[in-house]
PDB file of C-alpha atoms in Angstrom:
ATOM      1  CA  GLY A 812      43.399 -32.304  29.250  1.00  0.00           C
ATOM      2  CA  ALA A 813      43.146 -32.579  25.523  1.00  0.00           C
ATOM      3  CA  ARG A 814      43.614 -28.850  24.965  1.00  0.00           C
ATOM      4  CA  LEU A 815      46.941 -28.760  26.798  1.00  0.00           C
ATOM      5  CA  LEU A 816      48.201 -31.880  25.049  1.00  0.00           C
ATOM      6  CA  ARG A 817      47.131 -30.482  21.673  1.00  0.00           C
ATOM      7  CA  ALA A 818      49.025 -27.233  22.361  1.00  0.00           C
ATOM      8  CA  LYS A 819      52.191 -29.073  23.374  1.00  0.00           C
ATOM      9  CA  LEU A 820      52.088 -31.258  20.286  1.00  0.00           C
ATOM     10  CA  TYR A 821      51.483 -28.237  18.074  1.00  0.00           C
ATOM     11  CA  ARG A 822      54.476 -26.425  19.595  1.00  0.00           C
ATOM     12  CA  ALA A 823      56.529 -29.539  18.916  1.00  0.00           C
ATOM     13  CA  GLY A 824      55.775 -29.039  15.222  1.00  0.00           C
ATOM     14  CA  LEU A 825      53.292 -31.836  14.615  1.00  0.00           C
ATOM     15  CA  GLY A 826      50.518 -31.394  12.074  1.00  0.00           C
ATOM     16  CA  ASP A 827      46.784 -31.462  12.746  1.00  0.00           C
ATOM     17  CA  ALA A 828      46.328 -35.007  11.408  1.00  0.00           C
ATOM     18  CA  VAL A 829      49.084 -36.411  13.608  1.00  0.00           C
ATOM     19  CA  ILE A 830      47.801 -34.541  16.656  1.00  0.00           C
ATOM     20  CA  ALA A 831      44.280 -35.876  16.120  1.00  0.00           C
ATOM     21  CA  GLN A 832      45.631 -39.408  15.824  1.00  0.00           C
ATOM     22  CA  VAL A 833      47.702 -39.085  19.008  1.00  0.00           C
ATOM     23  CA  LEU A 834      44.750 -37.668  20.966  1.00  0.00           C
ATOM     24  CA  ASP A 835      42.502 -40.447  19.709  1.00  0.00           C
ATOM     25  CA  GLU A 836      45.010 -43.181  20.565  1.00  0.00           C
ATOM     26  CA  HIS A 837      45.434 -41.868  24.088  1.00  0.00           C
ATOM     27  CA  GLY A 838      41.762 -41.373  24.811  1.00  0.00           C
ATOM     28  CA  GLN A 839      42.078 -37.598  24.989  1.00  0.00           C
ATOM     29  CA  THR A 840      39.322 -36.715  22.564  1.00  0.00           C
ATOM     30  CA  GLY A 841      37.090 -35.442  25.342  1.00  0.00           C
ATOM     31  CA  GLY A 842      35.061 -38.622  25.667  1.00  0.00           C
ATOM     32  CA  ASP A 843      33.283 -39.876  28.752  1.00  0.00           C
ATOM     33  CA  ALA A 844      36.249 -41.982  29.888  1.00  0.00           C
ATOM     34  CA  ALA A 845      38.559 -38.958  29.998  1.00  0.00           C
ATOM     35  CA  LEU A 846      35.911 -36.905  31.775  1.00  0.00           C
ATOM     36  CA  GLY A 847      35.387 -39.680  34.323  1.00  0.00           C
ATOM     37  CA  LYS A 848      39.106 -39.766  35.104  1.00  0.00           C
ATOM     38  CA  ALA A 849      39.137 -35.992  35.487  1.00  0.00           C
ATOM     39  CA  ILE A 850      36.193 -36.140  37.882  1.00  0.00           C
ATOM     40  CA  GLU A 851      37.933 -38.722  40.052  1.00  0.00           C
ATOM     41  CA  MET A 852      41.130 -36.635  40.122  1.00  0.00           C
ATOM     42  CA  ALA A 853      39.093 -33.536  41.013  1.00  0.00           C
ATOM     43  CA  ARG A 854      37.230 -35.369  43.794  1.00  0.00           C
ATOM     44  CA  ARG A 855      40.520 -36.371  45.387  1.00  0.00           C
ATOM     45  CA  ARG A 856      41.770 -32.778  45.249  1.00  0.00           C
ATOM     46  CA  TYR A 857      38.477 -31.417  46.562  1.00  0.00           C
ATOM     47  CA  GLU A 858      38.520 -33.823  49.510  1.00  0.00           C
ATOM     48  CA  ALA A 859      42.145 -32.928  50.259  1.00  0.00           C
ATOM     49  CA  THR A 860      41.160 -29.274  50.699  1.00  0.00           C
ATOM     50  CA  ALA A 861      38.373 -29.922  53.225  1.00  0.00           C
ATOM     51  CA  ARG A 862      40.034 -27.630  55.780  1.00  0.00           C
ATOM     52  CA  LEU A 863      39.470 -24.596  53.535  1.00  0.00           C
ATOM     53  CA  ASP A 864      36.283 -22.591  53.147  1.00  0.00           C
ATOM     54  CA  GLU A 865      34.043 -23.471  50.196  1.00  0.00           C
ATOM     55  CA  PRO A 866      34.975 -20.567  47.878  1.00  0.00           C
ATOM     56  CA  ALA A 867      38.690 -21.301  48.331  1.00  0.00           C
ATOM     57  CA  ARG A 868      38.157 -25.007  47.617  1.00  0.00           C
ATOM     58  CA  LYS A 869      36.305 -24.188  44.396  1.00  0.00           C
ATOM     59  CA  ARG A 870      38.951 -21.653  43.286  1.00  0.00           C
ATOM     60  CA  ARG A 871      41.740 -24.155  43.814  1.00  0.00           C
ATOM     61  CA  LEU A 872      39.860 -26.910  42.021  1.00  0.00           C
ATOM     62  CA  TYR A 873      39.045 -24.637  39.079  1.00  0.00           C
ATOM     63  CA  GLY A 874      42.677 -23.499  38.852  1.00  0.00           C
ATOM     64  CA  MET A 875      44.004 -27.049  38.923  1.00  0.00           C
ATOM     65  CA  LEU A 876      41.695 -28.090  36.086  1.00  0.00           C
ATOM     66  CA  ALA A 877      42.502 -24.998  34.024  1.00  0.00           C
ATOM     67  CA  ARG A 878      46.252 -25.599  34.397  1.00  0.00           C
ATOM     68  CA  ARG A 879      45.738 -29.121  33.112  1.00  0.00           C
ATOM     69  CA  GLY A 880      44.213 -27.765  29.930  1.00  0.00           C
ATOM     70  CA  PHE A 881      40.501 -28.414  30.371  1.00  0.00           C
ATOM     71  CA  ASP A 882      38.203 -25.962  28.624  1.00  0.00           C
ATOM     72  CA  THR A 883      35.575 -23.942  30.500  1.00  0.00           C
ATOM     73  CA  ASP A 884      32.682 -26.268  29.636  1.00  0.00           C
ATOM     74  CA  ALA A 885      34.554 -29.339  30.844  1.00  0.00           C
ATOM     75  CA  ILE A 886      35.661 -27.552  34.015  1.00  0.00           C
ATOM     76  CA  ASN A 887      32.087 -26.535  34.792  1.00  0.00           C
ATOM     77  CA  ARG A 888      30.841 -30.118  34.287  1.00  0.00           C
ATOM     78  CA  ILE A 889      33.608 -31.484  36.503  1.00  0.00           C
ATOM     79  CA  MET A 890      33.014 -28.841  39.181  1.00  0.00           C
ATOM     80  CA  ARG A 891      29.278 -29.624  39.245  1.00  0.00           C
ATOM     81  CA  ALA A 892      29.963 -33.333  39.486  1.00  0.00           C
ATOM     82  CA  VAL A 893      32.390 -32.906  42.354  1.00  0.00           C
ATOM     83  CA  THR A 894      30.648 -30.237  44.405  1.00  0.00           C
ATOM     84  CA  GLU A 895      27.089 -31.411  43.885  1.00  0.00           C
ATOM     85  CA  GLY A 896      27.825 -35.135  43.950  1.00  0.00           C
ATOM     86  CA  GLU A 897      26.697 -35.818  40.397  1.00  0.00           C
ATOM     87  CA  SER A 898      28.233 -38.470  38.173  1.00  0.00           C
ATOM     88  CA  GLY A 899      29.015 -35.805  35.545  1.00  0.00           C
ATOM     89  CA  VAL A 900      29.164 -38.273  32.692  1.00  0.00           C
TER      90      VAL A 900
END
């Protein structure tokens, strides 16, 4: 996610202007395209955990998205899209 990438670039010593440019060039500004890719990735993970009970599936999905740097609002949108079958975008 954009938040994780931003943090890594900041730790590498890049300034805010450079970070914004890099995020923009790589489509990580939080736009619909990035969210759509995240939803597809989350759907694959959710389907792969079909053997688990529903709360465990949701916990694992939430954790995966959080580790990838998505903020809470984005995670909630992605979770709704995946678990309720919405497009999310």
